[in-house]
Structure formats: structure tokens, C-alpha cells
Amino acid sequence: MRILILSDIHANWVALEAVLDAAGEVDAAWCLGDVVGYGPSPNECVARLRELPNLICLLGNHDAAAIGDLPLDSFNPEARLSVEWQRESISDETRAFLQERPGRAEWEEFTLVHASPRQPMLEYLLDAHAALENFAHFDGPYCFVGHTHIPIVFKLNSGGDKVDVRSVAANTSYKLDPREIINPGSVGQPRDRDPRAAFAILDSEEGTWDYRRVNYDIAAVQRRMEAANLPERHILRLEAGW
Ligand code: ZN
């Protein structure tokens, strides 16, 4: 199966369209959460995702906040403004879709969570130490996570007591090597100083992770955000990828 791996779309419909164009035909799409939040197009993103084949889409913290399942005080003041805007802007269909999202999913040897296997909604998995502890919280060889918006691979050594942190070069293919926790990066708000939308194509038979970055019309998204009066910092960060 050729599976499109998406995460942290964050209501950035222009970036999502660019990713879907670049991905081409896929057999399934797995989205690791945060479809909404920050960006100007939450309803368009949900509608587009629903068209994808064999969709698995998890609930992220911004999705939970947008439907009132996570309190606003877990966000910084600017993110809170954005969550309030999302709450007011999502349609009944979008709300119903988000309410049905699971917090965790398993498919054959793959475990999917938004933040971390230990804490699927909120933990930021950024270093080897936190990753090492998280290998005890899923059984299979691979876990895919989002949430930090940083593409990264955490590889557990054969002794099971040390984690190697790897980065995969953009637009190259990586051979999966058990056991690993892998983050595909963010479609709609990258934070690794590369503003291009990030995603991956998993070939589940070959065991390859095709890690991709693609340009999109950032200025068009910024104009929509300005028109919606979204926080300036969230508008600016898109063009530098932080
Ligand atoms: Zn996010």
C-alpha cells in the first residue's frame, strides 16, 4: 500500500492542496491530528480530507480545543486567540467530523498518535531521552507522531537502552528500521526553518518512508489570515518556518 502520511495541517488548505498534488495517487491517507488551529481554512481542510481514500485521522490538541474538549488555558495567549477564532468558524459538519476522531490508531505494525504514545494529546517529543521512555508505550515496530511540527526519526538501538536521533534529508527515501518513532513534520505550519509543506509517503510493503517537502503559495494563506484578523505572529511564522 502507498500511504500518504500527513500531520498538523492547521487549517492551511493551500498547503494541503499542494501536498495532495505532489503526492499523486495513494491507497490510503493517515493524518496524525491538528487538522484545524492557526490557519484560515478549517472547514475546507476537513472537507478535502474526507475525500481521501481509507482515511485514518486522529484528534490533535487544537482539534480537541476547537470542539471544546480541551480547555483554553493549555494554550499560550496567542494560540488561545486562534483557538477562539476556530471555535467560532467551524461548521457543524467540521465539528461532527472532529468529534468522531480517535486519539490513537493501529494498522498492522504501525501505531499512530498525535503527540506521543505515552501522552497522545500533549507531550512534545523533541529529544532522545523523552523518546526512549516512550518506546515502552507501544508494542509494534513503528509509531508515527506529529505535534512538534519537526520532522525527525527516533531509532531505538538493539539493546533497547539508547535512542539515536536522525533527520532525513528532504525529498529522499528512508528505509524503515525497527523500532522507530517517526514524525513527518507539518503540512501547514513547519517549525524547522524550512517553510515548505512537509509530508511522507509510506510504502508498507517495501518498508520505505519517502520524506517530501513541497512549496506552496504562502502569501495567499497570509492574505486570508490577515482578512480573518488572525494573530500577526502566526501569519509571519509561515514564511520563515518557525
Ligand atoms: Zn500542531
PDB file of C-alpha atoms and ligand atoms in Angstrom:
ATOM      1  CA  MET A   1       0.000   0.000   0.000  1.00  0.00           C
ATOM      2  CA  ARG A   2       1.079   3.522  -0.791  1.00  0.00           C
ATOM      3  CA  ILE A   3       0.013   5.572   2.234  1.00  0.00           C
ATOM      4  CA  LEU A   4       0.095   9.351   2.486  1.00  0.00           C
ATOM      5  CA  ILE A   5       1.208  10.486   5.952  1.00  0.00           C
ATOM      6  CA  LEU A   6       0.076  13.966   6.947  1.00  0.00           C
ATOM      7  CA  SER A   7       0.192  15.872  10.192  1.00  0.00           C
ATOM      8  CA  ASP A   8      -0.545  19.310  11.597  1.00  0.00           C
ATOM      9  CA  ILE A   9      -2.361  20.713   8.581  1.00  0.00           C
ATOM     10  CA  HIS A  10      -3.578  23.543  10.808  1.00  0.00           C
ATOM     11  CA  ALA A  11      -6.336  24.870   8.585  1.00  0.00           C
ATOM     12  CA  ASN A  12      -3.843  25.602   5.799  1.00  0.00           C
ATOM     13  CA  TRP A  13      -5.852  24.467   2.795  1.00  0.00           C
ATOM     14  CA  VAL A  14      -3.405  25.894   0.218  1.00  0.00           C
ATOM     15  CA  ALA A  15      -0.560  23.824   1.694  1.00  0.00           C
ATOM     16  CA  LEU A  16      -2.803  20.744   1.843  1.00  0.00           C
ATOM     17  CA  GLU A  17      -3.699  21.076  -1.846  1.00  0.00           C
ATOM     18  CA  ALA A  18      -0.016  21.414  -2.782  1.00  0.00           C
ATOM     19  CA  VAL A  19       0.777  18.266  -0.786  1.00  0.00           C
ATOM     20  CA  LEU A  20      -2.053  16.277  -2.391  1.00  0.00           C
ATOM     21  CA  ASP A  21      -0.921  17.382  -5.847  1.00  0.00           C
ATOM     22  CA  ALA A  22       2.660  16.332  -5.148  1.00  0.00           C
ATOM     23  CA  ALA A  23       1.658  13.040  -3.521  1.00  0.00           C
ATOM     24  CA  GLY A  24      -0.275  11.751  -6.530  1.00  0.00           C
ATOM     25  CA  GLU A  25      -2.361   8.613  -6.266  1.00  0.00           C
ATOM     26  CA  VAL A  26      -2.357   6.882  -2.865  1.00  0.00           C
ATOM     27  CA  ASP A  27      -4.203   3.877  -1.417  1.00  0.00           C
ATOM     28  CA  ALA A  28      -4.778   5.444   1.990  1.00  0.00           C
ATOM     29  CA  ALA A  29      -4.202   8.658   3.920  1.00  0.00           C
ATOM     30  CA  TRP A  30      -3.253   8.845   7.582  1.00  0.00           C
ATOM     31  CA  CYS A  31      -3.469  12.220   9.300  1.00  0.00           C
ATOM     32  CA  LEU A  32      -1.854  12.468  12.734  1.00  0.00           C
ATOM     33  CA  GLY A  33      -4.079  15.274  14.014  1.00  0.00           C
ATOM     34  CA  ASP A  34      -4.346  19.055  14.249  1.00  0.00           C
ATOM     35  CA  VAL A  35      -6.373  19.494  11.087  1.00  0.00           C
ATOM     36  CA  VAL A  36      -7.558  22.838  12.461  1.00  0.00           C
ATOM     37  CA  GLY A  37      -5.980  25.637  14.538  1.00  0.00           C
ATOM     38  CA  TYR A  38      -3.824  28.638  13.478  1.00  0.00           C
ATOM     39  CA  GLY A  39      -4.841  28.806   9.810  1.00  0.00           C
ATOM     40  CA  PRO A  40      -7.755  30.407   7.965  1.00  0.00           C
ATOM     41  CA  SER A  41      -9.455  27.382   6.332  1.00  0.00           C
ATOM     42  CA  PRO A  42     -10.550  24.728   8.867  1.00  0.00           C
ATOM     43  CA  ASN A  43     -13.733  23.703   7.043  1.00  0.00           C
ATOM     44  CA  GLU A  44     -12.053  23.435   3.635  1.00  0.00           C
ATOM     45  CA  CYS A  45      -9.319  21.220   5.103  1.00  0.00           C
ATOM     46  CA  VAL A  46     -11.786  18.851   6.751  1.00  0.00           C
ATOM     47  CA  ALA A  47     -13.904  18.637   3.583  1.00  0.00           C
ATOM     48  CA  ARG A  48     -10.806  17.845   1.484  1.00  0.00           C
ATOM     49  CA  LEU A  49      -9.526  15.212   3.911  1.00  0.00           C
ATOM     50  CA  ARG A  50     -12.867  13.416   3.866  1.00  0.00           C
ATOM     51  CA  GLU A  51     -12.436  12.816   0.131  1.00  0.00           C
ATOM     52  CA  LEU A  52      -9.200  10.851   0.615  1.00  0.00           C
ATOM     53  CA  PRO A  53      -9.229   7.034   0.363  1.00  0.00           C
ATOM     54  CA  ASN A  54      -9.134   4.862   3.504  1.00  0.00           C
ATOM     55  CA  LEU A  55      -8.651   7.866   5.759  1.00  0.00           C
ATOM     56  CA  ILE A  56      -7.456   7.481   9.319  1.00  0.00           C
ATOM     57  CA  CYS A  57      -7.451  10.875  11.019  1.00  0.00           C
ATOM     58  CA  LEU A  58      -6.593  11.376  14.676  1.00  0.00           C
ATOM     59  CA  LEU A  59      -7.693  14.058  17.099  1.00  0.00           C
ATOM     60  CA  GLY A  60      -4.970  16.635  17.875  1.00  0.00           C
ATOM     61  CA  ASN A  61      -4.896  19.126  20.732  1.00  0.00           C
ATOM     62  CA  HIS A  62      -6.020  22.005  18.500  1.00  0.00           C
ATOM     63  CA  ASP A  63      -8.869  19.870  17.132  1.00  0.00           C
ATOM     64  CA  ALA A  64      -9.933  18.991  20.686  1.00  0.00           C
ATOM     65  CA  ALA A  65      -9.791  22.648  21.723  1.00  0.00           C
ATOM     66  CA  ALA A  66     -11.826  23.723  18.700  1.00  0.00           C
ATOM     67  CA  ILE A  67     -14.698  21.443  19.743  1.00  0.00           C
ATOM     68  CA  GLY A  68     -14.409  22.423  23.419  1.00  0.00           C
ATOM     69  CA  ASP A  69     -12.788  19.156  24.584  1.00  0.00           C
ATOM     70  CA  LEU A  70      -9.588  20.807  25.812  1.00  0.00           C
ATOM     71  CA  PRO A  71      -9.513  23.925  27.990  1.00  0.00           C
ATOM     72  CA  LEU A  72      -8.108  27.163  26.586  1.00  0.00           C
ATOM     73  CA  ASP A  73      -5.622  27.518  29.448  1.00  0.00           C
ATOM     74  CA  SER A  74      -3.444  24.784  27.943  1.00  0.00           C
ATOM     75  CA  PHE A  75      -2.537  27.264  25.155  1.00  0.00           C
ATOM     76  CA  ASN A  76      -0.380  30.400  25.188  1.00  0.00           C
ATOM     77  CA  PRO A  77      -2.291  33.708  24.800  1.00  0.00           C
ATOM     78  CA  GLU A  78      -1.852  34.000  21.028  1.00  0.00           C
ATOM     79  CA  ALA A  79      -2.695  30.363  20.381  1.00  0.00           C
ATOM     80  CA  ARG A  80      -5.759  30.914  22.561  1.00  0.00           C
ATOM     81  CA  LEU A  81      -6.944  33.721  20.281  1.00  0.00           C
ATOM     82  CA  SER A  82      -6.534  31.393  17.367  1.00  0.00           C
ATOM     83  CA  VAL A  83      -8.476  28.600  19.117  1.00  0.00           C
ATOM     84  CA  GLU A  84     -11.320  31.032  19.838  1.00  0.00           C
ATOM     85  CA  TRP A  85     -11.414  32.000  16.164  1.00  0.00           C
ATOM     86  CA  GLN A  86     -11.541  28.323  15.166  1.00  0.00           C
ATOM     87  CA  ARG A  87     -14.353  27.636  17.622  1.00  0.00           C
ATOM     88  CA  GLU A  88     -16.419  30.366  16.028  1.00  0.00           C
ATOM     89  CA  SER A  89     -15.518  29.464  12.458  1.00  0.00           C
ATOM     90  CA  ILE A  90     -16.003  25.713  12.237  1.00  0.00           C
ATOM     91  CA  SER A  91     -19.183  24.413  10.658  1.00  0.00           C
ATOM     92  CA  ASP A  92     -21.470  21.777  12.146  1.00  0.00           C
ATOM     93  CA  GLU A  93     -20.022  19.230   9.688  1.00  0.00           C
ATOM     94  CA  THR A  94     -16.466  20.037  10.748  1.00  0.00           C
ATOM     95  CA  ARG A  95     -17.403  19.800  14.427  1.00  0.00           C
ATOM     96  CA  ALA A  96     -19.109  16.435  13.885  1.00  0.00           C
ATOM     97  CA  PHE A  97     -16.065  15.130  11.991  1.00  0.00           C
ATOM     98  CA  LEU A  98     -13.673  16.231  14.742  1.00  0.00           C
ATOM     99  CA  GLN A  99     -15.881  14.756  17.471  1.00  0.00           C
ATOM    100  CA  GLU A 100     -15.538  11.323  15.859  1.00  0.00           C
ATOM    101  CA  ARG A 101     -11.732  11.345  15.722  1.00  0.00           C
ATOM    102  CA  PRO A 102      -9.837   8.729  17.762  1.00  0.00           C
ATOM    103  CA  GLY A 103      -6.843   9.684  19.912  1.00  0.00           C
ATOM    104  CA  ARG A 104      -4.801   6.695  18.774  1.00  0.00           C
ATOM    105  CA  ALA A 105      -4.954   4.165  15.940  1.00  0.00           C
ATOM    106  CA  GLU A 106      -3.187   0.936  14.988  1.00  0.00           C
ATOM    107  CA  TRP A 107      -2.838  -0.535  11.490  1.00  0.00           C
ATOM    108  CA  GLU A 108      -0.857  -3.758  11.145  1.00  0.00           C
ATOM    109  CA  GLU A 109       2.600  -2.942  12.564  1.00  0.00           C
ATOM    110  CA  PHE A 110       2.042   0.820  12.763  1.00  0.00           C
ATOM    111  CA  THR A 111       0.828   2.801  15.775  1.00  0.00           C
ATOM    112  CA  LEU A 112      -0.430   6.337  15.165  1.00  0.00           C
ATOM    113  CA  VAL A 113      -0.762   9.090  17.775  1.00  0.00           C
ATOM    114  CA  HIS A 114      -0.795  12.870  17.650  1.00  0.00           C
ATOM    115  CA  ALA A 115       1.761  13.827  20.323  1.00  0.00           C
ATOM    116  CA  SER A 116       3.412  10.746  21.874  1.00  0.00           C
ATOM    117  CA  PRO A 117       2.444   7.151  22.662  1.00  0.00           C
ATOM    118  CA  ARG A 118       2.718   7.954  26.378  1.00  0.00           C
ATOM    119  CA  GLN A 119       0.592  11.087  26.191  1.00  0.00           C
ATOM    120  CA  PRO A 120      -1.269  11.097  22.835  1.00  0.00           C
ATOM    121  CA  MET A 121      -2.523  14.655  23.144  1.00  0.00           C
ATOM    122  CA  LEU A 122       0.094  16.895  24.731  1.00  0.00           C
ATOM    123  CA  GLU A 123       3.691  15.655  25.060  1.00  0.00           C
ATOM    124  CA  TYR A 124       6.317  17.325  22.832  1.00  0.00           C
ATOM    125  CA  LEU A 125       8.648  14.576  21.670  1.00  0.00           C
ATOM    126  CA  LEU A 126      11.822  16.523  20.934  1.00  0.00           C
ATOM    127  CA  ASP A 127      14.767  14.624  22.404  1.00  0.00           C
ATOM    128  CA  ALA A 128      16.266  11.152  22.764  1.00  0.00           C
ATOM    129  CA  HIS A 129      15.504  10.917  26.483  1.00  0.00           C
ATOM    130  CA  ALA A 130      11.757  11.517  26.104  1.00  0.00           C
ATOM    131  CA  ALA A 131      11.692   9.231  23.059  1.00  0.00           C
ATOM    132  CA  LEU A 132      13.412   6.390  24.952  1.00  0.00           C
ATOM    133  CA  GLU A 133      10.732   6.454  27.659  1.00  0.00           C
ATOM    134  CA  ASN A 134       8.016   6.417  25.013  1.00  0.00           C
ATOM    135  CA  PHE A 135       9.134   3.149  23.402  1.00  0.00           C
ATOM    136  CA  ALA A 136       7.590   1.393  26.426  1.00  0.00           C
ATOM    137  CA  HIS A 137       4.174   2.788  25.458  1.00  0.00           C
ATOM    138  CA  PHE A 138       3.617   0.974  22.158  1.00  0.00           C
ATOM    139  CA  ASP A 139       4.282  -2.617  21.140  1.00  0.00           C
ATOM    140  CA  GLY A 140       4.869  -2.674  17.393  1.00  0.00           C
ATOM    141  CA  PRO A 141       7.994  -1.745  15.454  1.00  0.00           C
ATOM    142  CA  TYR A 142       6.835   1.727  14.377  1.00  0.00           C
ATOM    143  CA  CYS A 143       4.966   4.666  15.835  1.00  0.00           C
ATOM    144  CA  PHE A 144       4.142   7.793  13.834  1.00  0.00           C
ATOM    145  CA  VAL A 145       3.690  11.074  15.703  1.00  0.00           C
ATOM    146  CA  GLY A 146       3.098  14.747  14.900  1.00  0.00           C
ATOM    147  CA  HIS A 147       2.586  17.711  17.265  1.00  0.00           C
ATOM    148  CA  THR A 148       6.096  19.241  17.319  1.00  0.00           C
ATOM    149  CA  HIS A 149       5.978  20.144  13.586  1.00  0.00           C
ATOM    150  CA  ILE A 150       9.605  18.929  13.360  1.00  0.00           C
ATOM    151  CA  PRO A 151      10.383  16.036  11.004  1.00  0.00           C
ATOM    152  CA  ILE A 152      12.568  13.564  12.892  1.00  0.00           C
ATOM    153  CA  VAL A 153      13.312   9.861  13.396  1.00  0.00           C
ATOM    154  CA  PHE A 154      13.958   8.366  16.846  1.00  0.00           C
ATOM    155  CA  LYS A 155      15.648   4.977  16.461  1.00  0.00           C
ATOM    156  CA  LEU A 156      15.859   2.610  19.423  1.00  0.00           C
ATOM    157  CA  ASN A 157      19.122   0.591  19.481  1.00  0.00           C
ATOM    158  CA  SER A 158      19.095  -3.209  19.579  1.00  0.00           C
ATOM    159  CA  GLY A 159      19.825  -3.216  23.312  1.00  0.00           C
ATOM    160  CA  GLY A 160      16.701  -1.147  23.864  1.00  0.00           C
ATOM    161  CA  ASP A 161      18.506   1.327  26.114  1.00  0.00           C
ATOM    162  CA  LYS A 162      19.567   4.130  23.796  1.00  0.00           C
ATOM    163  CA  VAL A 163      17.887   6.271  21.138  1.00  0.00           C
ATOM    164  CA  ASP A 164      19.599   7.626  18.079  1.00  0.00           C
ATOM    165  CA  VAL A 165      18.082  10.866  16.708  1.00  0.00           C
ATOM    166  CA  ARG A 166      18.115  11.037  12.918  1.00  0.00           C
ATOM    167  CA  SER A 167      16.970  13.545  10.385  1.00  0.00           C
ATOM    168  CA  VAL A 168      16.043  12.528   6.862  1.00  0.00           C
ATOM    169  CA  ALA A 169      17.047  14.867   4.018  1.00  0.00           C
ATOM    170  CA  ALA A 170      14.092  16.429   2.201  1.00  0.00           C
ATOM    171  CA  ASN A 171      12.933  14.553  -0.858  1.00  0.00           C
ATOM    172  CA  THR A 172      14.850  11.387  -0.092  1.00  0.00           C
ATOM    173  CA  SER A 173      13.676   7.922   0.804  1.00  0.00           C
ATOM    174  CA  TYR A 174      14.408   6.309   4.170  1.00  0.00           C
ATOM    175  CA  LYS A 175      14.354   2.573   4.842  1.00  0.00           C
ATOM    176  CA  LEU A 176      12.328   1.842   7.971  1.00  0.00           C
ATOM    177  CA  ASP A 177      14.369   0.021  10.609  1.00  0.00           C
ATOM    178  CA  PRO A 178      12.590  -1.269  13.729  1.00  0.00           C
ATOM    179  CA  ARG A 179      11.988   0.098  16.288  1.00  0.00           C
ATOM    180  CA  GLU A 180      11.335   3.744  15.424  1.00  0.00           C
ATOM    181  CA  ILE A 181       9.192   6.735  16.306  1.00  0.00           C
ATOM    182  CA  ILE A 182       8.867   8.961  13.243  1.00  0.00           C
ATOM    183  CA  ASN A 183       7.467  12.451  12.754  1.00  0.00           C
ATOM    184  CA  PRO A 184       6.654  13.529   9.160  1.00  0.00           C
ATOM    185  CA  GLY A 185       6.707  17.259  10.027  1.00  0.00           C
ATOM    186  CA  SER A 186       3.838  19.664   9.471  1.00  0.00           C
ATOM    187  CA  VAL A 187       1.817  20.323   6.329  1.00  0.00           C
ATOM    188  CA  GLY A 188       0.505  23.722   7.358  1.00  0.00           C
ATOM    189  CA  GLN A 189       2.954  25.241   9.851  1.00  0.00           C
ATOM    190  CA  PRO A 190       6.510  23.824   9.627  1.00  0.00           C
ATOM    191  CA  ARG A 191       8.815  24.768  12.521  1.00  0.00           C
ATOM    192  CA  ASP A 192      12.196  23.529  11.317  1.00  0.00           C
ATOM    193  CA  ARG A 193      13.133  26.738   9.473  1.00  0.00           C
ATOM    194  CA  ASP A 194      12.043  25.238   6.169  1.00  0.00           C
ATOM    195  CA  PRO A 195       8.727  26.868   5.225  1.00  0.00           C
ATOM    196  CA  ARG A 196       7.799  24.226   2.661  1.00  0.00           C
ATOM    197  CA  ALA A 197       4.914  21.896   3.489  1.00  0.00           C
ATOM    198  CA  ALA A 198       6.127  18.537   4.842  1.00  0.00           C
ATOM    199  CA  PHE A 199       4.648  15.065   4.396  1.00  0.00           C
ATOM    200  CA  ALA A 200       5.668  11.469   3.760  1.00  0.00           C
ATOM    201  CA  ILE A 201       4.638   8.549   1.603  1.00  0.00           C
ATOM    202  CA  LEU A 202       4.881   5.203   3.340  1.00  0.00           C
ATOM    203  CA  ASP A 203       5.215   2.106   1.174  1.00  0.00           C
ATOM    204  CA  SER A 204       4.020  -0.516   3.637  1.00  0.00           C
ATOM    205  CA  GLU A 205       5.291  -3.488   1.570  1.00  0.00           C
ATOM    206  CA  GLU A 206       8.734  -2.070   0.785  1.00  0.00           C
ATOM    207  CA  GLY A 207       9.107  -0.518   4.236  1.00  0.00           C
ATOM    208  CA  THR A 208      10.162   2.830   2.832  1.00  0.00           C
ATOM    209  CA  TRP A 209       9.416   6.303   4.125  1.00  0.00           C
ATOM    210  CA  ASP A 210       9.553   8.805   1.311  1.00  0.00           C
ATOM    211  CA  TYR A 211      10.013  12.138   3.080  1.00  0.00           C
ATOM    212  CA  ARG A 212       8.897  15.093   0.984  1.00  0.00           C
ATOM    213  CA  ARG A 213       8.831  18.913   1.088  1.00  0.00           C
ATOM    214  CA  VAL A 214       6.832  20.996  -1.329  1.00  0.00           C
ATOM    215  CA  ASN A 215       6.413  24.735  -1.990  1.00  0.00           C
ATOM    216  CA  TYR A 216       3.001  26.351  -1.743  1.00  0.00           C
ATOM    217  CA  ASP A 217       1.610  29.872  -2.075  1.00  0.00           C
ATOM    218  CA  ILE A 218       2.396  31.141   1.433  1.00  0.00           C
ATOM    219  CA  ALA A 219       1.402  34.740   0.580  1.00  0.00           C
ATOM    220  CA  ALA A 220      -2.097  33.608  -0.381  1.00  0.00           C
ATOM    221  CA  VAL A 221      -2.541  31.969   3.035  1.00  0.00           C
ATOM    222  CA  GLN A 222      -1.157  35.040   4.798  1.00  0.00           C
ATOM    223  CA  ARG A 223      -3.694  37.252   2.995  1.00  0.00           C
ATOM    224  CA  ARG A 224      -6.544  35.011   4.152  1.00  0.00           C
ATOM    225  CA  MET A 225      -5.215  35.106   7.708  1.00  0.00           C
ATOM    226  CA  GLU A 226      -4.997  38.908   7.627  1.00  0.00           C
ATOM    227  CA  ALA A 227      -8.557  39.130   6.353  1.00  0.00           C
ATOM    228  CA  ALA A 228      -9.645  36.900   9.261  1.00  0.00           C
ATOM    229  CA  ASN A 229      -7.726  39.059  11.780  1.00  0.00           C
ATOM    230  CA  LEU A 230      -5.648  36.132  12.994  1.00  0.00           C
ATOM    231  CA  PRO A 231      -2.565  36.896  15.169  1.00  0.00           C
ATOM    232  CA  GLU A 232       0.263  38.586  13.263  1.00  0.00           C
ATOM    233  CA  ARG A 233       2.912  36.276  14.700  1.00  0.00           C
ATOM    234  CA  HIS A 234       1.109  33.256  13.255  1.00  0.00           C
ATOM    235  CA  ILE A 235       0.951  34.985   9.880  1.00  0.00           C
ATOM    236  CA  LEU A 236       4.672  35.860   9.866  1.00  0.00           C
ATOM    237  CA  ARG A 237       5.952  32.494  11.038  1.00  0.00           C
ATOM    238  CA  LEU A 238       4.693  30.724   7.900  1.00  0.00           C
ATOM    239  CA  GLU A 239       7.206  32.384   5.594  1.00  0.00           C
ATOM    240  CA  ALA A 240      10.236  31.512   7.745  1.00  0.00           C
ATOM    241  CA  GLY A 241       9.045  28.130   9.025  1.00  0.00           C
ATOM    242  CA  TRP A 242       9.372  28.587  12.783  1.00  0.00           C
TER     243      TRP A 242
HETATM  244 ZN    ZN B   1       0.083  21.175  15.740  1.00  0.00          ZN
END
